[in-house]
Amino acid sequence: MKLNYRDKAILLIFLSILIVVAGIFGLIKPKFADIENHEKELEKVKKEWAQIEEKINEIEPLQNAIQESYKESSELADDFVDSSLISSTYKLDQFMQPYVDACNDEEKEMTFWAKSVEAGSMSTTTLSYYYFKPSVITSSMFDAADINGNYQAAIDEQMTQSNALSERTAETVIRTQYGLNAEANKKGTWAFMDKINSLDTAILIDSVNISDYSFGASEEPEPGKEQKDTSQVTFVISLYSVFEMDEPVVE
């Protein structure tokens, strides 16, 4: 079949259109599908990034909270005796010596000679909370007097505080006991107890044993000798400590 010029032109146009259509379906349409898939992937990545960014924004408040907890724990640890001090008998003696020496002052008529000391081993113990438990007495007279409920409200408030403290968990700490045997007069003995009591740290006098509570006043002095004014005094002192928290690395 012989085609004239017009038929050839029509055929050429038809073939061109066919190629374009084939290109659209063969090349462009898959690209559109890829673009749609990429958009979905992009949305997924955006959501993941939003979650990551949210967690990043939480880091600084978390760091601040950790640092605040560390600060609070350090301030709490300052109320206790340094753990390195009570783990060494020598360091413990060096710590107590200034308080012993301060109570041996001739000008102030204080005598306090340390004769022997003994440091116990470290152990753990539980510190319970001190709290006041009110004693509630109710009667018909109480009911008649409490016409506005003020007495009962005050009792309820006291009981709330007492119950809250009684339910707190008792904490475990480190304890070392320090025994001190001294020859001391009354002023020296009282001065030493005041020194220990004035310390702003967790040190407690467990017991004091005075062999002669009259400090020599009940004994007749030997001829040619001064009246004795001292007694054997034995102290048992507990020193409490905690392990300080290492500073957290939050960077």
PDB file of C-alpha atoms in Angstrom:
ATOM      1  CA  MET A   1       0.000   0.000   0.000  1.00  0.00           C
ATOM      2  CA  LYS A   2       1.409   3.321  -1.070  1.00  0.00           C
ATOM      3  CA  LEU A   3       0.848   6.276   1.266  1.00  0.00           C
ATOM      4  CA  ASN A   4       0.601   9.792  -0.005  1.00  0.00           C
ATOM      5  CA  TYR A   5       2.079  12.782   1.753  1.00  0.00           C
ATOM      6  CA  ARG A   6      -1.090  13.526   3.766  1.00  0.00           C
ATOM      7  CA  ASP A   7      -1.317   9.943   5.045  1.00  0.00           C
ATOM      8  CA  LYS A   8       2.340   9.999   5.997  1.00  0.00           C
ATOM      9  CA  ALA A   9       1.849  13.206   7.957  1.00  0.00           C
ATOM     10  CA  ILE A  10      -1.150  11.804   9.814  1.00  0.00           C
ATOM     11  CA  LEU A  11       0.764   8.610  10.584  1.00  0.00           C
ATOM     12  CA  LEU A  12       3.735  10.603  11.855  1.00  0.00           C
ATOM     13  CA  ILE A  13       1.510  12.675  14.134  1.00  0.00           C
ATOM     14  CA  PHE A  14      -0.190   9.530  15.432  1.00  0.00           C
ATOM     15  CA  LEU A  15       3.154   7.879  16.147  1.00  0.00           C
ATOM     16  CA  SER A  16       4.339  11.015  17.959  1.00  0.00           C
ATOM     17  CA  ILE A  17       1.220  11.037  20.135  1.00  0.00           C
ATOM     18  CA  LEU A  18       1.645   7.335  20.832  1.00  0.00           C
ATOM     19  CA  ILE A  19       5.265   7.888  21.921  1.00  0.00           C
ATOM     20  CA  VAL A  20       4.216  10.729  24.246  1.00  0.00           C
ATOM     21  CA  VAL A  21       1.431   8.677  25.780  1.00  0.00           C
ATOM     22  CA  ALA A  22       3.759   5.724  26.179  1.00  0.00           C
ATOM     23  CA  GLY A  23       6.287   8.021  27.835  1.00  0.00           C
ATOM     24  CA  ILE A  24       3.664   9.314  30.227  1.00  0.00           C
ATOM     25  CA  PHE A  25       2.596   5.852  31.271  1.00  0.00           C
ATOM     26  CA  GLY A  26       6.054   4.301  31.092  1.00  0.00           C
ATOM     27  CA  LEU A  27       8.178   7.014  32.678  1.00  0.00           C
ATOM     28  CA  ILE A  28       6.232   9.915  34.168  1.00  0.00           C
ATOM     29  CA  LYS A  29       3.519   7.963  35.982  1.00  0.00           C
ATOM     30  CA  PRO A  30       6.022   5.810  37.932  1.00  0.00           C
ATOM     31  CA  LYS A  31       7.795   9.025  38.887  1.00  0.00           C
ATOM     32  CA  PHE A  32       4.543  10.364  40.287  1.00  0.00           C
ATOM     33  CA  ALA A  33       4.200   7.142  42.299  1.00  0.00           C
ATOM     34  CA  ASP A  34       7.759   7.589  43.564  1.00  0.00           C
ATOM     35  CA  ILE A  35       6.979  11.185  44.539  1.00  0.00           C
ATOM     36  CA  GLU A  36       3.889  10.046  46.433  1.00  0.00           C
ATOM     37  CA  ASN A  37       5.914   7.394  48.249  1.00  0.00           C
ATOM     38  CA  HIS A  38       8.622   9.931  49.061  1.00  0.00           C
ATOM     39  CA  GLU A  39       6.031  12.319  50.461  1.00  0.00           C
ATOM     40  CA  LYS A  40       4.719   9.578  52.723  1.00  0.00           C
ATOM     41  CA  GLU A  41       8.270   8.775  53.816  1.00  0.00           C
ATOM     42  CA  LEU A  42       8.903  12.469  54.419  1.00  0.00           C
ATOM     43  CA  GLU A  43       5.846  12.697  56.676  1.00  0.00           C
ATOM     44  CA  LYS A  44       7.096   9.669  58.604  1.00  0.00           C
ATOM     45  CA  VAL A  45      10.547  11.240  58.989  1.00  0.00           C
ATOM     46  CA  LYS A  46       8.968  14.539  60.105  1.00  0.00           C
ATOM     47  CA  LYS A  47       7.008  12.724  62.808  1.00  0.00           C
ATOM     48  CA  GLU A  48      10.142  10.895  63.971  1.00  0.00           C
ATOM     49  CA  TRP A  49      12.052  14.172  64.033  1.00  0.00           C
ATOM     50  CA  ALA A  50       9.260  15.821  66.039  1.00  0.00           C
ATOM     51  CA  GLN A  51       9.512  13.006  68.601  1.00  0.00           C
ATOM     52  CA  ILE A  52      13.306  13.339  68.731  1.00  0.00           C
ATOM     53  CA  GLU A  53      13.048  17.112  69.074  1.00  0.00           C
ATOM     54  CA  GLU A  54      10.558  16.682  71.912  1.00  0.00           C
ATOM     55  CA  LYS A  55      12.996  14.398  73.721  1.00  0.00           C
ATOM     56  CA  ILE A  56      15.834  16.866  73.079  1.00  0.00           C
ATOM     57  CA  ASN A  57      13.729  19.618  74.642  1.00  0.00           C
ATOM     58  CA  GLU A  58      13.268  17.411  77.703  1.00  0.00           C
ATOM     59  CA  ILE A  59      17.023  17.032  78.222  1.00  0.00           C
ATOM     60  CA  GLU A  60      17.698  20.446  79.765  1.00  0.00           C
ATOM     61  CA  PRO A  61      14.862  20.262  82.349  1.00  0.00           C
ATOM     62  CA  LEU A  62      15.997  16.719  83.166  1.00  0.00           C
ATOM     63  CA  GLN A  63      19.596  17.913  83.571  1.00  0.00           C
ATOM     64  CA  ASN A  64      18.413  20.692  85.871  1.00  0.00           C
ATOM     65  CA  ALA A  65      16.349  18.221  87.915  1.00  0.00           C
ATOM     66  CA  ILE A  66      19.363  15.890  88.273  1.00  0.00           C
ATOM     67  CA  GLN A  67      21.612  18.760  89.337  1.00  0.00           C
ATOM     68  CA  GLU A  68      19.012  19.951  91.845  1.00  0.00           C
ATOM     69  CA  SER A  69      18.734  16.441  93.312  1.00  0.00           C
ATOM     70  CA  TYR A  70      22.528  16.266  93.558  1.00  0.00           C
ATOM     71  CA  LYS A  71      22.617  19.655  95.292  1.00  0.00           C
ATOM     72  CA  GLU A  72      19.962  18.579  97.788  1.00  0.00           C
ATOM     73  CA  SER A  73      21.771  15.302  98.516  1.00  0.00           C
ATOM     74  CA  SER A  74      25.058  17.185  99.044  1.00  0.00           C
ATOM     75  CA  GLU A  75      23.400  19.600 101.461  1.00  0.00           C
ATOM     76  CA  LEU A  76      21.910  16.649 103.333  1.00  0.00           C
ATOM     77  CA  ALA A  77      25.295  14.886 103.453  1.00  0.00           C
ATOM     78  CA  ASP A  78      26.819  18.017 105.022  1.00  0.00           C
ATOM     79  CA  ASP A  79      24.797  17.283 108.168  1.00  0.00           C
ATOM     80  CA  PHE A  80      26.698  14.020 108.630  1.00  0.00           C
ATOM     81  CA  VAL A  81      30.283  13.239 109.573  1.00  0.00           C
ATOM     82  CA  ASP A  82      32.661  12.684 106.658  1.00  0.00           C
ATOM     83  CA  SER A  83      32.740   8.942 105.927  1.00  0.00           C
ATOM     84  CA  SER A  84      36.521   9.011 105.389  1.00  0.00           C
ATOM     85  CA  LEU A  85      36.936  10.371 108.915  1.00  0.00           C
ATOM     86  CA  ILE A  86      35.064   7.633 110.770  1.00  0.00           C
ATOM     87  CA  SER A  87      36.744   4.891 108.745  1.00  0.00           C
ATOM     88  CA  SER A  88      40.135   5.760 110.272  1.00  0.00           C
ATOM     89  CA  THR A  89      40.844   5.543 114.015  1.00  0.00           C
ATOM     90  CA  TYR A  90      43.696   8.025 113.651  1.00  0.00           C
ATOM     91  CA  LYS A  91      41.551  10.585 111.832  1.00  0.00           C
ATOM     92  CA  LEU A  92      38.763  10.110 114.345  1.00  0.00           C
ATOM     93  CA  ASP A  93      41.158  10.752 117.237  1.00  0.00           C
ATOM     94  CA  GLN A  94      42.466  13.855 115.481  1.00  0.00           C
ATOM     95  CA  PHE A  95      38.889  15.047 114.995  1.00  0.00           C
ATOM     96  CA  MET A  96      37.958  14.596 118.675  1.00  0.00           C
ATOM     97  CA  GLN A  97      41.246  15.850 120.181  1.00  0.00           C
ATOM     98  CA  PRO A  98      40.532  19.622 119.907  1.00  0.00           C
ATOM     99  CA  TYR A  99      37.286  19.196 121.869  1.00  0.00           C
ATOM    100  CA  VAL A 100      39.107  17.242 124.555  1.00  0.00           C
ATOM    101  CA  ASP A 101      41.896  19.838 124.775  1.00  0.00           C
ATOM    102  CA  ALA A 102      39.404  22.725 124.947  1.00  0.00           C
ATOM    103  CA  CYS A 103      37.923  21.242 128.129  1.00  0.00           C
ATOM    104  CA  ASN A 104      41.232  21.055 129.942  1.00  0.00           C
ATOM    105  CA  ASP A 105      41.751  24.708 130.919  1.00  0.00           C
ATOM    106  CA  GLU A 106      43.314  25.587 134.274  1.00  0.00           C
ATOM    107  CA  GLU A 107      42.244  29.251 134.078  1.00  0.00           C
ATOM    108  CA  LYS A 108      38.597  28.208 133.678  1.00  0.00           C
ATOM    109  CA  GLU A 109      39.024  25.567 136.389  1.00  0.00           C
ATOM    110  CA  MET A 110      38.278  22.815 133.889  1.00  0.00           C
ATOM    111  CA  THR A 111      40.011  19.454 134.054  1.00  0.00           C
ATOM    112  CA  PHE A 112      39.600  16.854 131.325  1.00  0.00           C
ATOM    113  CA  TRP A 113      42.421  14.377 130.754  1.00  0.00           C
ATOM    114  CA  ALA A 114      41.790  11.705 128.174  1.00  0.00           C
ATOM    115  CA  LYS A 115      43.215   8.438 129.513  1.00  0.00           C
ATOM    116  CA  SER A 116      42.136   6.040 126.762  1.00  0.00           C
ATOM    117  CA  VAL A 117      40.114   6.095 123.568  1.00  0.00           C
ATOM    118  CA  GLU A 118      38.629   3.353 121.447  1.00  0.00           C
ATOM    119  CA  ALA A 119      36.965   3.527 118.041  1.00  0.00           C
ATOM    120  CA  GLY A 120      34.538   0.823 117.029  1.00  0.00           C
ATOM    121  CA  SER A 121      34.170  -0.594 113.551  1.00  0.00           C
ATOM    122  CA  MET A 122      31.809   0.916 110.991  1.00  0.00           C
ATOM    123  CA  SER A 123      28.327  -0.553 110.806  1.00  0.00           C
ATOM    124  CA  THR A 124      24.941   0.354 109.420  1.00  0.00           C
ATOM    125  CA  THR A 125      21.995   1.446 111.502  1.00  0.00           C
ATOM    126  CA  THR A 126      18.525   2.808 110.915  1.00  0.00           C
ATOM    127  CA  LEU A 127      17.570   6.357 111.811  1.00  0.00           C
ATOM    128  CA  SER A 128      13.933   6.690 112.708  1.00  0.00           C
ATOM    129  CA  TYR A 129      12.079   9.974 112.406  1.00  0.00           C
ATOM    130  CA  TYR A 130      11.267  11.865 115.557  1.00  0.00           C
ATOM    131  CA  TYR A 131       7.695  12.999 115.722  1.00  0.00           C
ATOM    132  CA  PHE A 132       5.162  13.990 118.341  1.00  0.00           C
ATOM    133  CA  LYS A 133       2.096  11.811 118.653  1.00  0.00           C
ATOM    134  CA  PRO A 134      -0.608  13.837 120.375  1.00  0.00           C
ATOM    135  CA  SER A 135      -2.651  12.248 123.118  1.00  0.00           C
ATOM    136  CA  VAL A 136      -6.300  12.916 122.422  1.00  0.00           C
ATOM    137  CA  ILE A 137      -8.719  12.995 125.338  1.00  0.00           C
ATOM    138  CA  THR A 138     -12.362  13.256 124.400  1.00  0.00           C
ATOM    139  CA  SER A 139     -15.308  13.452 126.749  1.00  0.00           C
ATOM    140  CA  SER A 140     -18.738  14.939 127.012  1.00  0.00           C
ATOM    141  CA  MET A 141     -17.082  18.089 128.378  1.00  0.00           C
ATOM    142  CA  PHE A 142     -14.858  18.259 125.280  1.00  0.00           C
ATOM    143  CA  ASP A 143     -17.848  17.816 122.980  1.00  0.00           C
ATOM    144  CA  ALA A 144     -19.767  20.533 124.811  1.00  0.00           C
ATOM    145  CA  ALA A 145     -16.835  22.961 124.678  1.00  0.00           C
ATOM    146  CA  ASP A 146     -16.040  22.367 121.012  1.00  0.00           C
ATOM    147  CA  ILE A 147     -19.218  23.950 119.672  1.00  0.00           C
ATOM    148  CA  ASN A 148     -17.403  25.462 116.652  1.00  0.00           C
ATOM    149  CA  GLY A 149     -15.182  22.445 115.933  1.00  0.00           C
ATOM    150  CA  ASN A 150     -11.954  24.397 116.536  1.00  0.00           C
ATOM    151  CA  TYR A 151     -10.554  21.954 119.114  1.00  0.00           C
ATOM    152  CA  GLN A 152     -11.200  18.980 116.855  1.00  0.00           C
ATOM    153  CA  ALA A 153      -9.687  20.802 113.847  1.00  0.00           C
ATOM    154  CA  ALA A 154      -6.505  21.470 115.823  1.00  0.00           C
ATOM    155  CA  ILE A 155      -6.312  17.810 116.882  1.00  0.00           C
ATOM    156  CA  ASP A 156      -6.881  16.654 113.306  1.00  0.00           C
ATOM    157  CA  GLU A 157      -4.023  18.865 112.090  1.00  0.00           C
ATOM    158  CA  GLN A 158      -1.645  17.486 114.719  1.00  0.00           C
ATOM    159  CA  MET A 159      -2.660  13.917 113.908  1.00  0.00           C
ATOM    160  CA  THR A 160      -2.150  14.529 110.167  1.00  0.00           C
ATOM    161  CA  GLN A 161       1.436  15.687 110.747  1.00  0.00           C
ATOM    162  CA  SER A 162       2.106  12.816 113.134  1.00  0.00           C
ATOM    163  CA  ASN A 163       0.702  10.197 110.754  1.00  0.00           C
ATOM    164  CA  ALA A 164       2.649  11.586 107.792  1.00  0.00           C
ATOM    165  CA  LEU A 165       5.957  11.334 109.678  1.00  0.00           C
ATOM    166  CA  SER A 166       5.194   7.907 111.134  1.00  0.00           C
ATOM    167  CA  GLU A 167       4.630   6.502 107.640  1.00  0.00           C
ATOM    168  CA  ARG A 168       7.945   7.721 106.217  1.00  0.00           C
ATOM    169  CA  THR A 169      10.582   5.099 105.498  1.00  0.00           C
ATOM    170  CA  ALA A 170      13.392   5.018 108.054  1.00  0.00           C
ATOM    171  CA  GLU A 171      16.767   5.521 106.355  1.00  0.00           C
ATOM    172  CA  THR A 172      19.950   3.481 106.791  1.00  0.00           C
ATOM    173  CA  VAL A 173      23.193   5.290 107.632  1.00  0.00           C
ATOM    174  CA  ILE A 174      26.748   4.392 108.681  1.00  0.00           C
ATOM    175  CA  ARG A 175      27.643   4.540 112.378  1.00  0.00           C
ATOM    176  CA  THR A 176      30.876   4.352 114.318  1.00  0.00           C
ATOM    177  CA  GLN A 177      30.998   4.413 118.113  1.00  0.00           C
ATOM    178  CA  TYR A 178      33.807   6.236 119.890  1.00  0.00           C
ATOM    179  CA  GLY A 179      34.674   5.379 123.486  1.00  0.00           C
ATOM    180  CA  LEU A 180      36.492   7.918 125.624  1.00  0.00           C
ATOM    181  CA  ASN A 181      37.692   7.339 129.190  1.00  0.00           C
ATOM    182  CA  ALA A 182      38.792  10.512 130.996  1.00  0.00           C
ATOM    183  CA  GLU A 183      39.768  11.865 134.377  1.00  0.00           C
ATOM    184  CA  ALA A 184      37.687  15.020 134.658  1.00  0.00           C
ATOM    185  CA  ASN A 185      36.143  17.431 137.089  1.00  0.00           C
ATOM    186  CA  LYS A 186      32.539  18.600 136.918  1.00  0.00           C
ATOM    187  CA  LYS A 187      33.246  21.708 134.841  1.00  0.00           C
ATOM    188  CA  GLY A 188      35.404  19.789 132.370  1.00  0.00           C
ATOM    189  CA  THR A 189      32.778  17.058 132.002  1.00  0.00           C
ATOM    190  CA  TRP A 190      29.957  19.522 131.412  1.00  0.00           C
ATOM    191  CA  ALA A 191      32.105  21.541 128.992  1.00  0.00           C
ATOM    192  CA  PHE A 192      32.907  18.455 126.910  1.00  0.00           C
ATOM    193  CA  MET A 193      29.234  17.513 126.662  1.00  0.00           C
ATOM    194  CA  ASP A 194      28.412  21.085 125.619  1.00  0.00           C
ATOM    195  CA  LYS A 195      31.138  20.954 122.950  1.00  0.00           C
ATOM    196  CA  ILE A 196      29.752  17.759 121.457  1.00  0.00           C
ATOM    197  CA  ASN A 197      26.185  19.036 121.687  1.00  0.00           C
ATOM    198  CA  SER A 198      27.112  22.261 119.869  1.00  0.00           C
ATOM    199  CA  LEU A 199      28.539  20.440 116.845  1.00  0.00           C
ATOM    200  CA  ASP A 200      26.397  21.031 113.765  1.00  0.00           C
ATOM    201  CA  THR A 201      26.752  17.470 112.561  1.00  0.00           C
ATOM    202  CA  ALA A 202      25.330  14.018 113.256  1.00  0.00           C
ATOM    203  CA  ILE A 203      27.140  13.171 116.516  1.00  0.00           C
ATOM    204  CA  LEU A 204      25.255  11.837 119.523  1.00  0.00           C
ATOM    205  CA  ILE A 205      26.395  11.075 123.074  1.00  0.00           C
ATOM    206  CA  ASP A 206      24.913   7.645 123.735  1.00  0.00           C
ATOM    207  CA  SER A 207      25.926   7.346 127.357  1.00  0.00           C
ATOM    208  CA  VAL A 208      27.957   8.981 130.127  1.00  0.00           C
ATOM    209  CA  ASN A 209      29.196   6.967 133.092  1.00  0.00           C
ATOM    210  CA  ILE A 210      30.549   8.972 136.034  1.00  0.00           C
ATOM    211  CA  SER A 211      32.107   6.731 138.643  1.00  0.00           C
ATOM    212  CA  ASP A 212      31.903   9.390 141.384  1.00  0.00           C
ATOM    213  CA  TYR A 213      29.011  11.801 140.919  1.00  0.00           C
ATOM    214  CA  SER A 214      30.300  13.933 143.789  1.00  0.00           C
ATOM    215  CA  PHE A 215      33.604  14.434 141.931  1.00  0.00           C
ATOM    216  CA  GLY A 216      35.609  13.789 145.083  1.00  0.00           C
ATOM    217  CA  ALA A 217      33.449  15.826 147.441  1.00  0.00           C
ATOM    218  CA  SER A 218      32.350  12.716 149.305  1.00  0.00           C
ATOM    219  CA  GLU A 219      35.937  11.613 150.045  1.00  0.00           C
ATOM    220  CA  GLU A 220      38.066  12.889 152.867  1.00  0.00           C
ATOM    221  CA  PRO A 221      41.340  14.288 151.545  1.00  0.00           C
ATOM    222  CA  GLU A 222      44.527  12.599 152.649  1.00  0.00           C
ATOM    223  CA  PRO A 223      46.664  14.606 155.080  1.00  0.00           C
ATOM    224  CA  GLY A 224      48.831  17.114 153.222  1.00  0.00           C
ATOM    225  CA  LYS A 225      46.969  16.649 149.938  1.00  0.00           C
ATOM    226  CA  GLU A 226      44.403  18.803 148.160  1.00  0.00           C
ATOM    227  CA  GLN A 227      40.770  17.858 147.986  1.00  0.00           C
ATOM    228  CA  LYS A 228      40.182  15.691 144.933  1.00  0.00           C
ATOM    229  CA  ASP A 229      37.640  17.184 142.507  1.00  0.00           C
ATOM    230  CA  THR A 230      37.772  14.704 139.614  1.00  0.00           C
ATOM    231  CA  SER A 231      36.184  11.406 138.678  1.00  0.00           C
ATOM    232  CA  GLN A 232      36.542   8.695 136.093  1.00  0.00           C
ATOM    233  CA  VAL A 233      34.161   9.599 133.284  1.00  0.00           C
ATOM    234  CA  THR A 234      33.405   7.295 130.365  1.00  0.00           C
ATOM    235  CA  PHE A 235      31.660   8.519 127.217  1.00  0.00           C
ATOM    236  CA  VAL A 236      30.195   6.462 124.402  1.00  0.00           C
ATOM    237  CA  ILE A 237      29.666   8.647 121.360  1.00  0.00           C
ATOM    238  CA  SER A 238      28.040   7.683 118.046  1.00  0.00           C
ATOM    239  CA  LEU A 239      29.104   9.376 114.833  1.00  0.00           C
ATOM    240  CA  TYR A 240      26.792   9.019 111.829  1.00  0.00           C
ATOM    241  CA  SER A 241      27.817   9.250 108.212  1.00  0.00           C
ATOM    242  CA  VAL A 242      26.580   8.660 104.667  1.00  0.00           C
ATOM    243  CA  PHE A 243      28.336   8.068 101.358  1.00  0.00           C
ATOM    244  CA  GLU A 244      28.226  11.238  99.320  1.00  0.00           C
ATOM    245  CA  MET A 245      26.853  10.967  95.798  1.00  0.00           C
ATOM    246  CA  ASP A 246      29.311  11.453  92.931  1.00  0.00           C
ATOM    247  CA  GLU A 247      28.509  14.502  90.866  1.00  0.00           C
ATOM    248  CA  PRO A 248      26.468  13.239  87.911  1.00  0.00           C
ATOM    249  CA  VAL A 249      27.736  13.784  84.365  1.00  0.00           C
ATOM    250  CA  VAL A 250      24.761  15.262  82.510  1.00  0.00           C
ATOM    251  CA  GLU A 251      26.446  16.715  79.425  1.00  0.00           C
TER     252      GLU A 251
END
